[in-house]
Coordinates of N, CA, C and O in Angstrom, one line a residue:
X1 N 11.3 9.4 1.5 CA 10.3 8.3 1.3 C 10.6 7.2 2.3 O 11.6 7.0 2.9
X2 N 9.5 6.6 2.4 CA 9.8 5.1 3.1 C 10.9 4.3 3.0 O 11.2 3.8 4.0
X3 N 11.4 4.2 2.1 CA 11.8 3.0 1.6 C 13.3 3.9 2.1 O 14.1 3.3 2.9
X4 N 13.6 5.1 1.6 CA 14.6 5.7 2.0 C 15.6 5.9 3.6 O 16.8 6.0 3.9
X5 N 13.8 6.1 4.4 CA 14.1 6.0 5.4 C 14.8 5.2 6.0 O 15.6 5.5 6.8
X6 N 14.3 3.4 5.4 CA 14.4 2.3 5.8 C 16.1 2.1 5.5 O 16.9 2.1 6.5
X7 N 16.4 2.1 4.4 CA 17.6 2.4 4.0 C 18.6 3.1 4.5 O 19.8 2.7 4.5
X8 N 18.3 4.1 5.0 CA 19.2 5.1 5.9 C 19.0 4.4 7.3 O 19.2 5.3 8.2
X9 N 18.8 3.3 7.7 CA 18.9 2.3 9.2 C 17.7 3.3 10.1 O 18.0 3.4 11.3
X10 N 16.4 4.1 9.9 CA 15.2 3.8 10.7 C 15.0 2.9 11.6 O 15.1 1.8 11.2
X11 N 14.8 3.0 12.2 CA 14.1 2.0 13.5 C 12.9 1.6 12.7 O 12.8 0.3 12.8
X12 N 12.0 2.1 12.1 CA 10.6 1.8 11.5 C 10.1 3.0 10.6 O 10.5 4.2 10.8
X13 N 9.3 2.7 9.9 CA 8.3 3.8 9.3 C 6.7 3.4 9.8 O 6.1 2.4 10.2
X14 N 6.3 4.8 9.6 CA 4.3 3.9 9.9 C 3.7 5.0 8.6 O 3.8 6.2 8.3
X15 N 3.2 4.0 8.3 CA 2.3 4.3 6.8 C 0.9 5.0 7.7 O 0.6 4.6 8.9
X16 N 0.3 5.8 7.0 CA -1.2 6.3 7.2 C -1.9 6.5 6.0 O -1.3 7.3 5.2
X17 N -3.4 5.9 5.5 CA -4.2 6.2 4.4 C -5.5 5.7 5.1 O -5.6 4.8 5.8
X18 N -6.1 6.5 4.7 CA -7.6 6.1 4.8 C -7.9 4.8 4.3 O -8.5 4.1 5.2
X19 N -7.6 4.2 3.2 CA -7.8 2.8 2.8 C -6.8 1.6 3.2 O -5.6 1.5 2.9
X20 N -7.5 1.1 3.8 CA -6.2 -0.3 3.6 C -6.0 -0.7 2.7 O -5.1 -1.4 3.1
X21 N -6.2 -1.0 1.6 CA -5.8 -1.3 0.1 C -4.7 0.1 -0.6 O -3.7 0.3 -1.3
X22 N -5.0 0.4 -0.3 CA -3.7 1.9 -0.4 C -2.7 1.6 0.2 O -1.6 1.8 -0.4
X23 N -2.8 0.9 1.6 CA -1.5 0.8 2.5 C -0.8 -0.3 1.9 O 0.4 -0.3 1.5
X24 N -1.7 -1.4 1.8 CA -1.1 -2.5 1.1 C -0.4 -2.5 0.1 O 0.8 -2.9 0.1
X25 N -1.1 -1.7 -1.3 CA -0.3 -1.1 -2.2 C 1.2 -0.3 -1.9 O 2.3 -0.4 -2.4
X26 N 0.7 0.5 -1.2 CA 2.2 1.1 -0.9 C 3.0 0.4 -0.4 O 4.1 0.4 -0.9
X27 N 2.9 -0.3 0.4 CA 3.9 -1.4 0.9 C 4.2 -2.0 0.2 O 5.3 -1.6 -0.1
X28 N 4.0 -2.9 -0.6 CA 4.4 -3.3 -1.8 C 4.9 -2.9 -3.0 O 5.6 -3.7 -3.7
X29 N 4.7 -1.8 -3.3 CA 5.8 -1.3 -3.8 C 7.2 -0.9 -3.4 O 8.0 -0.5 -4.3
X30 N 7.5 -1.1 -2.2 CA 8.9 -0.7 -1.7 C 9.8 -2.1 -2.0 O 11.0 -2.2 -2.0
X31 N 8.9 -2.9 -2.3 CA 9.5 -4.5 -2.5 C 10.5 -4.6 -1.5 O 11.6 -4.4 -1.9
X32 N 10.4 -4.8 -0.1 CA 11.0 -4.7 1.1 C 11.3 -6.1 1.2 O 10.6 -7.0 0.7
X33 N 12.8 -6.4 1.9 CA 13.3 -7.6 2.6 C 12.3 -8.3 3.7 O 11.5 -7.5 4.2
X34 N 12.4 -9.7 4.1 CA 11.4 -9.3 4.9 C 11.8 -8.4 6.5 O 11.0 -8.0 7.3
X35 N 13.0 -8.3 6.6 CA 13.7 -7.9 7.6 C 12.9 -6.4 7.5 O 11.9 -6.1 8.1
X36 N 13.5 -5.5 6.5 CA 12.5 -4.3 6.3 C 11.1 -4.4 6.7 O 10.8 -3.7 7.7
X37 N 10.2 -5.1 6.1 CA 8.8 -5.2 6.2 C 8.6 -5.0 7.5 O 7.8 -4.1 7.8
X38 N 9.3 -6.0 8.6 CA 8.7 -6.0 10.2 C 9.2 -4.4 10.3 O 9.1 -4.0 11.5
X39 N 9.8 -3.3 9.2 CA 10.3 -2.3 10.1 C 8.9 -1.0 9.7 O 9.1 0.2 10.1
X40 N 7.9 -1.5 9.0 CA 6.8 -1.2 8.3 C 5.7 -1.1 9.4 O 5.5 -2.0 10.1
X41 N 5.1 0.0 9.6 CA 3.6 -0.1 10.3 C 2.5 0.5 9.8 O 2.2 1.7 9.9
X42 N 1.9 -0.2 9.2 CA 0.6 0.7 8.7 C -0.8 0.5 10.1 O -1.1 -0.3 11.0
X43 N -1.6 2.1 9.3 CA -2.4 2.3 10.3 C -3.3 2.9 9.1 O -2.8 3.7 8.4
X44 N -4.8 2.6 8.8 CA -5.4 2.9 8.5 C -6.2 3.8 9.0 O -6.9 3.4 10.0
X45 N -6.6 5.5 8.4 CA -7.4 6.7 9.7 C -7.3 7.5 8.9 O -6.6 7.5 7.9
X46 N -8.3 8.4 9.4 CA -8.6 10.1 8.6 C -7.7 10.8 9.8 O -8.1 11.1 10.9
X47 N -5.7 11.3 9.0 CA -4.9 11.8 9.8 C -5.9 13.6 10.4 O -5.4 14.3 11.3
X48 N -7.2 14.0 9.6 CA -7.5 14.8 9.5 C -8.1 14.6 11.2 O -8.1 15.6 12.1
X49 N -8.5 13.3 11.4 CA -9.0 13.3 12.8 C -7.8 13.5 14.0 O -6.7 13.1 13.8
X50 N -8.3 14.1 15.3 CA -7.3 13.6 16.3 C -7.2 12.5 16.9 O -6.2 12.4 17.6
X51 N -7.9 11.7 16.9 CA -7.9 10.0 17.4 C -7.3 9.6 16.9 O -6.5 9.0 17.6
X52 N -7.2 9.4 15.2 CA -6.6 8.6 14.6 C -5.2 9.0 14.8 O -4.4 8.2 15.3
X53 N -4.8 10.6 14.5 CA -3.3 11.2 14.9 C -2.9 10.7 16.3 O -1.7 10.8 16.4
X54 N -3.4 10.4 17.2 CA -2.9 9.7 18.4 C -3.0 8.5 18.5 O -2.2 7.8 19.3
X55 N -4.0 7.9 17.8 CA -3.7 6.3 17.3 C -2.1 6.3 16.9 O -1.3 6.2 17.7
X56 N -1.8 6.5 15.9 CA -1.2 6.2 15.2 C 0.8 6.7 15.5 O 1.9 6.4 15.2
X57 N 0.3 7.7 16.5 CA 1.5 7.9 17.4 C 2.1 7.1 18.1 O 3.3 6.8 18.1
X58 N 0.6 6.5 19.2 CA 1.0 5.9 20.3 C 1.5 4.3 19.9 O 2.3 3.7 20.6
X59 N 1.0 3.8 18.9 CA 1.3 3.0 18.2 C 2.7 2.6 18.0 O 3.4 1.7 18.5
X60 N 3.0 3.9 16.7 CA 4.3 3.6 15.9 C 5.6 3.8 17.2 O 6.7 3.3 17.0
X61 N 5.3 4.6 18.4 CA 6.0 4.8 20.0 C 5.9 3.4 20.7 O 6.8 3.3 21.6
X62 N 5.3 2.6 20.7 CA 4.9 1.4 21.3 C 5.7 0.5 20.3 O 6.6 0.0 21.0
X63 N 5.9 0.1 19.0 CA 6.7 -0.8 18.3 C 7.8 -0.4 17.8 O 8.7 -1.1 17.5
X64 N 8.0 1.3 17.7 CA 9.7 1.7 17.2 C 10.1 2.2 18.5 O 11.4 2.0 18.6
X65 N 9.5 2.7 19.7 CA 10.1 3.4 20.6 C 10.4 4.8 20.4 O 10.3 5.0 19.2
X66 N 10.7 5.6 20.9 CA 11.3 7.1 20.0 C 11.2 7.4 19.3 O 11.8 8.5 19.0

Protein backbone atom coordinates (compact mmCIF):
# COMPACT_ATOMS: atom_id res chain seq x y z
CA UNK A 1 0.00 0.00 0.00
CA UNK A 2 0.84 3.63 0.00
CA UNK A 3 1.15 4.36 3.15
CA UNK A 4 3.45 1.24 3.39
CA UNK A 5 5.46 2.33 0.94
CA UNK A 6 5.89 5.64 2.57
CA UNK A 7 6.92 3.96 5.63
CA UNK A 8 9.44 1.71 4.31
CA UNK A 9 11.46 5.38 3.27
CA UNK A 10 9.97 5.68 -0.67
CA UNK A 11 11.07 8.60 -2.32
CA UNK A 12 7.16 9.22 -3.18
CA UNK A 13 4.10 7.37 -4.14
CA UNK A 14 1.71 8.72 -7.20
CA UNK A 15 -1.95 7.86 -6.73
CA UNK A 16 -4.04 7.36 -10.04
CA UNK A 17 -8.18 7.37 -10.26
CA UNK A 18 -10.22 8.66 -12.59
CA UNK A 19 -11.94 11.01 -10.00
CA UNK A 20 -10.32 13.51 -8.05
CA UNK A 21 -12.54 13.09 -5.20
CA UNK A 22 -11.28 9.39 -5.03
CA UNK A 23 -7.75 10.68 -4.86
CA UNK A 24 -8.55 13.05 -2.22
CA UNK A 25 -10.28 10.39 -0.34
CA UNK A 26 -7.50 8.09 -0.54
CA UNK A 27 -5.06 10.49 0.57
CA UNK A 28 -6.74 11.05 3.45
CA UNK A 29 -7.10 8.14 4.61
CA UNK A 30 -3.38 7.47 5.00
CA UNK A 31 -3.62 10.29 7.70
CA UNK A 32 -0.04 11.29 6.44
CA UNK A 33 2.55 13.66 8.35
CA UNK A 34 2.86 16.56 6.52
CA UNK A 35 6.44 15.56 5.66
CA UNK A 36 4.74 12.23 4.07
CA UNK A 37 2.01 14.12 2.12
CA UNK A 38 4.72 16.19 0.00
CA UNK A 39 5.91 12.47 -0.58
CA UNK A 40 2.17 11.88 -2.22
CA UNK A 41 1.37 12.60 -6.06
CA UNK A 42 -1.88 12.25 -7.30
CA UNK A 43 -2.80 12.26 -10.94
CA UNK A 44 -6.18 12.11 -12.02
CA UNK A 45 -6.65 9.70 -15.82
CA UNK A 46 -8.20 6.72 -17.40
CA UNK A 47 -4.66 4.45 -16.63
CA UNK A 48 -6.62 2.55 -19.47
CA UNK A 49 -5.44 5.39 -21.76
CA UNK A 50 -1.73 5.81 -23.00
CA UNK A 51 -1.43 9.58 -22.41
CA UNK A 52 -2.59 9.47 -19.16
CA UNK A 53 0.01 6.24 -18.46
CA UNK A 54 2.76 8.66 -19.72
CA UNK A 55 1.32 11.56 -17.93
CA UNK A 56 1.62 10.14 -14.97
CA UNK A 57 5.13 8.57 -15.50
CA UNK A 58 6.79 11.54 -16.61
CA UNK A 59 5.43 13.24 -13.87
CA UNK A 60 5.95 11.03 -10.77
CA UNK A 61 10.10 10.85 -12.79
CA UNK A 62 10.14 14.67 -12.67
CA UNK A 63 9.18 15.02 -8.71
CA UNK A 64 10.60 11.50 -7.30
CA UNK A 65 13.40 11.01 -9.89
CA UNK A 66 13.89 7.19 -10.39
Amino acid sequence: SAQALLTAGAAGVTLVDLKEDALSSAVSSLALSEADAARVLTVAGDVSEESTAETYVRQTVERFGR
